[in-house]
GROMACS .gro file of C-alpha atoms in nm:
model
  280
    1MET     CA    1   9.031  -4.823  -2.928
    2LYS     CA    2   8.739  -4.771  -3.064
    3LYS     CA    3   8.736  -4.479  -2.765
    4ALA     CA    4   9.069  -4.365  -2.975
    5LEU     CA    5   8.897  -4.330  -3.271
    6ALA     CA    6   8.587  -4.117  -3.156
    7ALA     CA    7   8.733  -3.896  -3.067
    8LEU     CA    8   9.012  -3.861  -3.376
    9ILE     CA    9   8.700  -3.818  -3.585
   10ARG     CA   10   8.581  -3.536  -3.308
   11HIS     CA   11   8.926  -3.394  -3.333
   12PRO     CA   12   8.855  -3.093  -3.576
   13SER     CA   13   9.248  -3.232  -3.743
   14GLY     CA   14   9.175  -3.608  -3.657
   15ARG     CA   15   8.879  -3.589  -3.910
   16ILE     CA   16   9.010  -3.438  -4.160
   17GLY     CA   17   9.319  -3.649  -4.159
   18LEU     CA   18   9.125  -3.924  -4.116
   19PHE     CA   19   8.905  -3.895  -4.452
   20ILE     CA   20   9.226  -3.775  -4.611
   21VAL     CA   21   9.406  -4.166  -4.517
   22GLY     CA   22   9.035  -4.364  -4.570
   23LEU     CA   23   9.039  -4.202  -4.883
   24TYR     CA   24   9.347  -4.241  -5.016
   25LEU     CA   25   9.323  -4.585  -4.866
   26ILE     CA   26   9.013  -4.750  -5.047
   27ILE     CA   27   9.147  -4.524  -5.404
   28ALA     CA   28   9.479  -4.739  -5.370
   29ILE     CA   29   9.217  -5.106  -5.316
   30MET     CA   30   8.997  -5.002  -5.589
   31GLY     CA   31   9.344  -4.896  -5.793
   32ALA     CA   32   9.509  -5.306  -5.666
   33VAL     CA   33   9.195  -5.473  -5.775
   34GLY     CA   34   9.175  -5.273  -6.138
   35LEU     CA   35   8.861  -5.039  -6.115
   36THR     CA   36   9.027  -4.742  -6.257
   37PRO     CA   37   8.838  -4.534  -6.575
   38HIS     CA   38   9.127  -4.747  -6.749
   39ASN     CA   39   9.431  -4.998  -6.761
   40PRO     CA   40   9.682  -4.828  -6.611
   41LEU     CA   41   9.959  -4.935  -6.895
   42GLN     CA   42   9.725  -4.905  -7.202
   43GLN     CA   43   9.854  -4.716  -7.437
   44PHE     CA   44   9.629  -4.497  -7.700
   45MET     CA   45   9.869  -4.328  -7.884
   46LEU     CA   46   9.575  -4.131  -8.085
   47ASP     CA   47   9.556  -3.960  -7.763
   48ARG     CA   48   9.942  -3.856  -7.645
   49LEU     CA   49   9.924  -3.538  -7.400
   50LYS     CA   50   9.575  -3.458  -7.431
   51PRO     CA   51   9.429  -3.214  -7.130
   52PRO     CA   52   9.214  -3.326  -6.904
   53SER     CA   53   8.840  -3.452  -7.095
   54GLY     CA   54   8.521  -3.617  -7.055
   55ASN     CA   55   8.741  -3.941  -7.190
   56PHE     CA   56   9.115  -3.901  -6.924
   57TRP     CA   57   8.968  -3.664  -6.641
   58MET     CA   58   9.331  -3.638  -6.573
   59GLY     CA   59   9.489  -3.605  -6.900
   60THR     CA   60   9.739  -3.903  -7.062
   61ASP     CA   61  10.079  -3.909  -7.041
   62LEU     CA   62  10.354  -3.942  -7.335
   63LEU     CA   63  10.291  -4.254  -7.430
   64GLY     CA   64   9.936  -4.187  -7.371
   65ARG     CA   65   9.879  -4.301  -7.107
   66ASP     CA   66   9.543  -4.234  -6.854
   67THR     CA   67   9.666  -3.998  -6.588
   68MET     CA   68   9.425  -4.052  -6.351
   69SER     CA   69   9.409  -4.474  -6.364
   70ARG     CA   70   9.872  -4.498  -6.359
   71LEU     CA   71   9.726  -4.225  -5.977
   72MET     CA   72   9.478  -4.494  -5.826
   73MET     CA   73   9.758  -4.696  -5.902
   74GLY     CA   74  10.042  -4.520  -5.824
   75ILE     CA   75   9.865  -4.452  -5.448
   76GLY     CA   76   9.859  -4.881  -5.391
   77GLN     CA   77  10.222  -4.904  -5.510
   78SER     CA   78  10.310  -4.611  -5.286
   79MET     CA   79  10.110  -4.689  -4.967
   80VAL     CA   80  10.155  -5.087  -4.981
   81ILE     CA   81  10.627  -4.912  -4.999
   82ALA     CA   82  10.522  -4.681  -4.675
   83PHE     CA   83  10.342  -4.913  -4.479
   84ALA     CA   84  10.551  -5.167  -4.480
   85SER     CA   85  10.823  -4.996  -4.456
   86VAL     CA   86  10.664  -4.888  -4.208
   87ALA     CA   87  10.636  -5.173  -4.023
   88PHE     CA   88  10.938  -5.280  -4.106
   89ALA     CA   89  11.067  -4.944  -3.896
   90THR     CA   90  10.842  -5.038  -3.602
   91ILE     CA   91  10.917  -5.397  -3.541
   92ALA     CA   92  11.313  -5.372  -3.579
   93GLY     CA   93  11.292  -5.043  -3.392
   94THR     CA   94  11.104  -5.108  -3.078
   95VAL     CA   95  11.283  -5.477  -3.047
   96ILE     CA   96  11.610  -5.249  -3.059
   97GLY     CA   97  11.498  -5.009  -2.846
   98LEU     CA   98  11.336  -5.196  -2.580
   99LEU     CA   99  11.653  -5.390  -2.534
  100ALA     CA  100  11.863  -5.134  -2.506
  101ALA     CA  101  11.639  -5.058  -2.226
  102TRP     CA  102  11.603  -5.419  -2.049
  103TRP     CA  103  11.939  -5.473  -2.078
  104GLY     CA  104  12.102  -5.157  -1.977
  105SER     CA  105  12.508  -5.037  -1.973
  106LEU     CA  106  12.799  -5.261  -2.224
  107TRP     CA  107  12.419  -5.302  -2.458
  108ASP     CA  108  12.336  -4.984  -2.391
  109GLY     CA  109  12.588  -4.772  -2.553
  110ILE     CA  110  12.629  -5.003  -2.845
  111LEU     CA  111  12.239  -5.056  -2.980
  112MET     CA  112  12.229  -4.652  -2.952
  113ARG     CA  113  12.554  -4.566  -3.108
  114LEU     CA  114  12.485  -4.748  -3.384
  115MET     CA  115  12.193  -4.608  -3.389
  116ASP     CA  116  12.329  -4.195  -3.381
  117VAL     CA  117  12.545  -4.320  -3.657
  118LEU     CA  118  12.209  -4.418  -3.858
  119LEU     CA  119  12.082  -4.097  -3.803
  120ALA     CA  120  12.397  -3.909  -3.791
  121PHE     CA  121  12.330  -3.974  -4.239
  122PRO     CA  122  12.020  -3.763  -4.356
  123ALA     CA  123  11.753  -4.019  -4.396
  124ILE     CA  124  11.741  -3.994  -4.822
  125LEU     CA  125  12.089  -3.996  -4.852
  126LEU     CA  126  12.109  -4.310  -4.654
  127ALA     CA  127  11.812  -4.406  -4.856
  128LEU     CA  128  12.023  -4.389  -5.122
  129LEU     CA  129  12.366  -4.500  -5.030
  130ILE     CA  130  12.146  -4.883  -4.924
  131ILE     CA  131  12.010  -4.877  -5.216
  132ALA     CA  132  12.323  -4.764  -5.443
  133ILE     CA  133  12.435  -5.112  -5.258
  134VAL     CA  134  12.215  -5.363  -5.320
  135GLY     CA  135  11.951  -5.222  -5.626
  136PRO     CA  136  11.678  -5.063  -5.681
  137GLY     CA  137  11.362  -5.220  -5.692
  138THR     CA  138  10.969  -5.178  -5.454
  139ALA     CA  139  11.168  -5.457  -5.160
  140THR     CA  140  11.443  -5.278  -5.146
  141SER     CA  141  11.333  -4.945  -5.079
  142ILE     CA  142  11.092  -5.082  -4.813
  143ALA     CA  143  11.388  -5.263  -4.672
  144ALA     CA  144  11.590  -4.863  -4.766
  145ILE     CA  145  11.324  -4.669  -4.576
  146GLY     CA  146  11.286  -4.920  -4.308
  147ILE     CA  147  11.627  -4.919  -4.118
  148VAL     CA  148  11.628  -4.501  -4.191
  149TYR     CA  149  11.360  -4.440  -3.936
  150THR     CA  150  11.412  -4.689  -3.754
  151PRO     CA  151  11.693  -4.528  -3.512
  152ILE     CA  152  11.377  -4.272  -3.489
  153PHE     CA  153  11.135  -4.537  -3.401
  154ALA     CA  154  11.405  -4.706  -3.067
  155ARG     CA  155  11.440  -4.398  -2.930
  156VAL     CA  156  11.093  -4.359  -2.808
  157VAL     CA  157  11.082  -4.658  -2.698
  158ARG     CA  158  11.401  -4.666  -2.472
  159GLY     CA  159  11.322  -4.356  -2.325
  160PRO     CA  160  11.005  -4.437  -2.162
  161ALA     CA  161  11.105  -4.750  -2.084
  162LEU     CA  162  11.420  -4.680  -1.914
  163SER     CA  163  11.182  -4.532  -1.658
  164LEU     CA  164  10.923  -4.801  -1.674
  165LYS     CA  165  11.184  -5.059  -1.620
  166ARG     CA  166  11.250  -4.889  -1.238
  167ARG     CA  167  10.872  -4.912  -1.116
  168ASP     CA  168  10.755  -5.076  -0.886
  169PHE     CA  169  10.489  -5.270  -1.098
  170VAL     CA  170  10.791  -5.425  -1.302
  171ASP     CA  171  10.979  -5.506  -0.969
  172ALA     CA  172  10.685  -5.662  -0.844
  173ALA     CA  173  10.689  -5.915  -1.184
  174ARG     CA  174  11.068  -6.011  -1.150
  175THR     CA  175  11.015  -6.151  -0.781
  176PHE     CA  176  10.777  -6.388  -0.900
  177GLY     CA  177  10.948  -6.532  -1.146
  178SER     CA  178  10.797  -6.369  -1.502
  179ALA     CA  179  10.945  -6.435  -1.799
  180GLN     CA  180  11.194  -6.157  -1.899
  181SER     CA  181  10.969  -6.169  -2.214
  182TYR     CA  182  10.644  -6.157  -2.027
  183VAL     CA  183  10.781  -5.875  -1.878
  184LEU     CA  184  10.837  -5.698  -2.175
  185THR     CA  185  10.542  -5.727  -2.388
  186ARG     CA  186  10.291  -5.764  -2.110
  187HIS     CA  187  10.482  -5.475  -1.908
  188LEU     CA  188  10.671  -5.205  -2.076
  189LEU     CA  189  10.561  -5.282  -2.473
  190LEU     CA  190  10.156  -5.265  -2.351
  191ASN     CA  191  10.314  -4.858  -2.164
  192LEU     CA  192  10.415  -4.749  -2.496
  193VAL     CA  193  10.157  -4.854  -2.770
  194ALA     CA  194  10.043  -4.449  -2.715
  195PRO     CA  195  10.429  -4.282  -2.796
  196LEU     CA  196  10.452  -4.525  -3.164
  197ALA     CA  197  10.115  -4.507  -3.200
  198VAL     CA  198  10.156  -4.122  -3.307
  199GLN     CA  199  10.515  -4.221  -3.412
  200VAL     CA  200  10.379  -4.480  -3.658
  201THR     CA  201  10.119  -4.237  -3.813
  202LEU     CA  202  10.390  -3.965  -3.838
  203ALA     CA  203  10.638  -4.223  -4.000
  204LEU     CA  204  10.395  -4.317  -4.275
  205ALA     CA  205  10.399  -3.901  -4.411
  206TRP     CA  206  10.746  -3.899  -4.377
  207ALA     CA  207  10.754  -4.319  -4.522
  208LEU     CA  208  10.559  -4.178  -4.780
  209LEU     CA  209  10.731  -3.828  -4.895
  210THR     CA  210  11.108  -4.085  -4.943
  211GLU     CA  211  10.920  -4.299  -5.154
  212ALA     CA  212  10.824  -4.015  -5.364
  213GLY     CA  213  11.128  -3.917  -5.317
  214LEU     CA  214  11.312  -4.265  -5.482
  215SER     CA  215  11.115  -4.242  -5.736
  216PHE     CA  216  11.130  -3.921  -5.866
  217LEU     CA  217  11.583  -4.104  -5.909
  218GLY     CA  218  11.416  -4.331  -6.012
  219LEU     CA  219  11.619  -4.599  -5.676
  220GLY     CA  220  11.212  -4.729  -5.581
  221THR     CA  221  11.031  -4.857  -5.785
  222GLN     CA  222  11.114  -4.986  -6.186
  223PRO     CA  223  10.899  -4.866  -6.479
  224PRO     CA  224  10.624  -5.016  -6.629
  225THR     CA  225  10.448  -4.956  -6.219
  226PRO     CA  226  10.336  -4.621  -6.117
  227SER     CA  227  10.406  -4.417  -5.886
  228LEU     CA  228  10.373  -4.114  -5.747
  229GLY     CA  229  10.678  -3.979  -5.746
  230LEU     CA  230  10.791  -4.150  -6.063
  231MET     CA  231  10.539  -3.980  -6.258
  232LEU     CA  232  10.623  -3.719  -6.158
  233SER     CA  233  11.028  -3.800  -6.292
  234GLU     CA  234  10.861  -3.838  -6.624
  235SER     CA  235  10.699  -3.517  -6.631
  236LYS     CA  236  10.953  -3.311  -6.567
  237ASN     CA  237  11.044  -3.208  -6.853
  238LEU     CA  238  10.640  -3.160  -6.973
  239MET     CA  239  10.601  -2.952  -6.745
  240THR     CA  240  10.472  -2.623  -7.022
  241GLN     CA  241  10.335  -2.919  -7.223
  242ALA     CA  242  10.123  -3.038  -7.020
  243PRO     CA  243  10.161  -2.935  -6.729
  244TRP     CA  244   9.818  -3.136  -6.533
  245LEU     CA  245  10.130  -3.491  -6.533
  246MET     CA  246  10.327  -3.318  -6.265
  247ILE     CA  247   9.951  -3.111  -6.109
  248PHE     CA  248   9.814  -3.382  -5.998
  249PRO     CA  249  10.066  -3.597  -5.883
  250ALA     CA  250  10.208  -3.371  -5.598
  251LEU     CA  251   9.898  -3.283  -5.547
  252THR     CA  252   9.811  -3.621  -5.429
  253ILE     CA  253  10.144  -3.648  -5.273
  254MET     CA  254  10.157  -3.361  -5.075
  255LEU     CA  255   9.789  -3.478  -4.999
  256GLY     CA  256   9.876  -3.725  -4.867
  257ILE     CA  257  10.145  -3.613  -4.655
  258LEU     CA  258   9.933  -3.384  -4.477
  259GLY     CA  259   9.624  -3.677  -4.489
  260PHE     CA  260   9.918  -3.856  -4.163
  261ASN     CA  261   9.989  -3.597  -4.012
  262LEU     CA  262   9.729  -3.394  -3.920
  263ALA     CA  263   9.591  -3.772  -3.809
  264GLY     CA  264   9.907  -3.778  -3.584
  265ASP     CA  265   9.898  -3.451  -3.460
  266ALA     CA  266   9.531  -3.493  -3.349
  267LEU     CA  267   9.647  -3.834  -3.176
  268ARG     CA  268   9.875  -3.760  -3.031
  269ASP     CA  269   9.714  -3.476  -2.853
  270ILE     CA  270   9.370  -3.700  -2.804
  271LEU     CA  271   9.689  -3.955  -2.598
  272ASP     CA  272   9.827  -3.628  -2.449
  273PRO     CA  273   9.811  -3.773  -2.017
  274ARG     CA  274   9.825  -3.344  -2.036
  275THR     CA  275   9.508  -3.245  -2.269
  276GLN     CA  276   9.318  -3.584  -2.087
  277ARG     CA  277   9.409  -3.419  -1.681
  278ARG     CA  278   9.244  -3.065  -1.850
  279GLU     CA  279   8.985  -3.223  -2.020
  280ALA     CA  280   8.861  -3.393  -1.694
   0.00000   0.00000   0.00000
């Protein structure tokens, strides 16, 4: 773990990606514990639609709320949804992929065809369908995004697991009477950490974008709790009058996605065996 982190810091793209992600996490924590310039929900009615100034560094919105404070809280909200949904997808997809590869035959066909059905839907449309059935909200967004990206993790795990279960060390473990759960976790799952780590990093970027899209449509985080997509939605009719209300959330979403993508690309380069052989 330490070696991978050190290699990630040495990698040009990884260094930039880690800096952006780390900065976002710090801002998210600050917003969660209330270390914001103003109360994100407080309305300063005499300061409605004020441009960036010394008192309001990123201006105010239509209700006089501080944009910077809302942005800090919104980053935290978006990060919570992104991390929780990717954790859901990682666990569910890993379990499905491992079991499909291990059981094979009929169960492999059933589980992977189910994953194919989910993959046939565009991500945002499937998330919209789930939320339309259950109802909008933070918890629903986490579940919807998690379900949307579960098939990707299932496929990432199943392919290598099919190859690994035919290896000699797996046959040896089964011959010596090792429990199925031990073989799955100790011999299969541990050898899948590298591709899973890369997929998690890239999935966080997709989840951040999907969450912003759902909130923009009014189906994610509900007012008055701020989120990046919701802030964009609230400012769409004020683009000419108060452009800062759209510029700052849009740049925040873009940089967050860029940070996760850069970190994921760097991690993929570092963990690629072909790259390691060339460096050796």
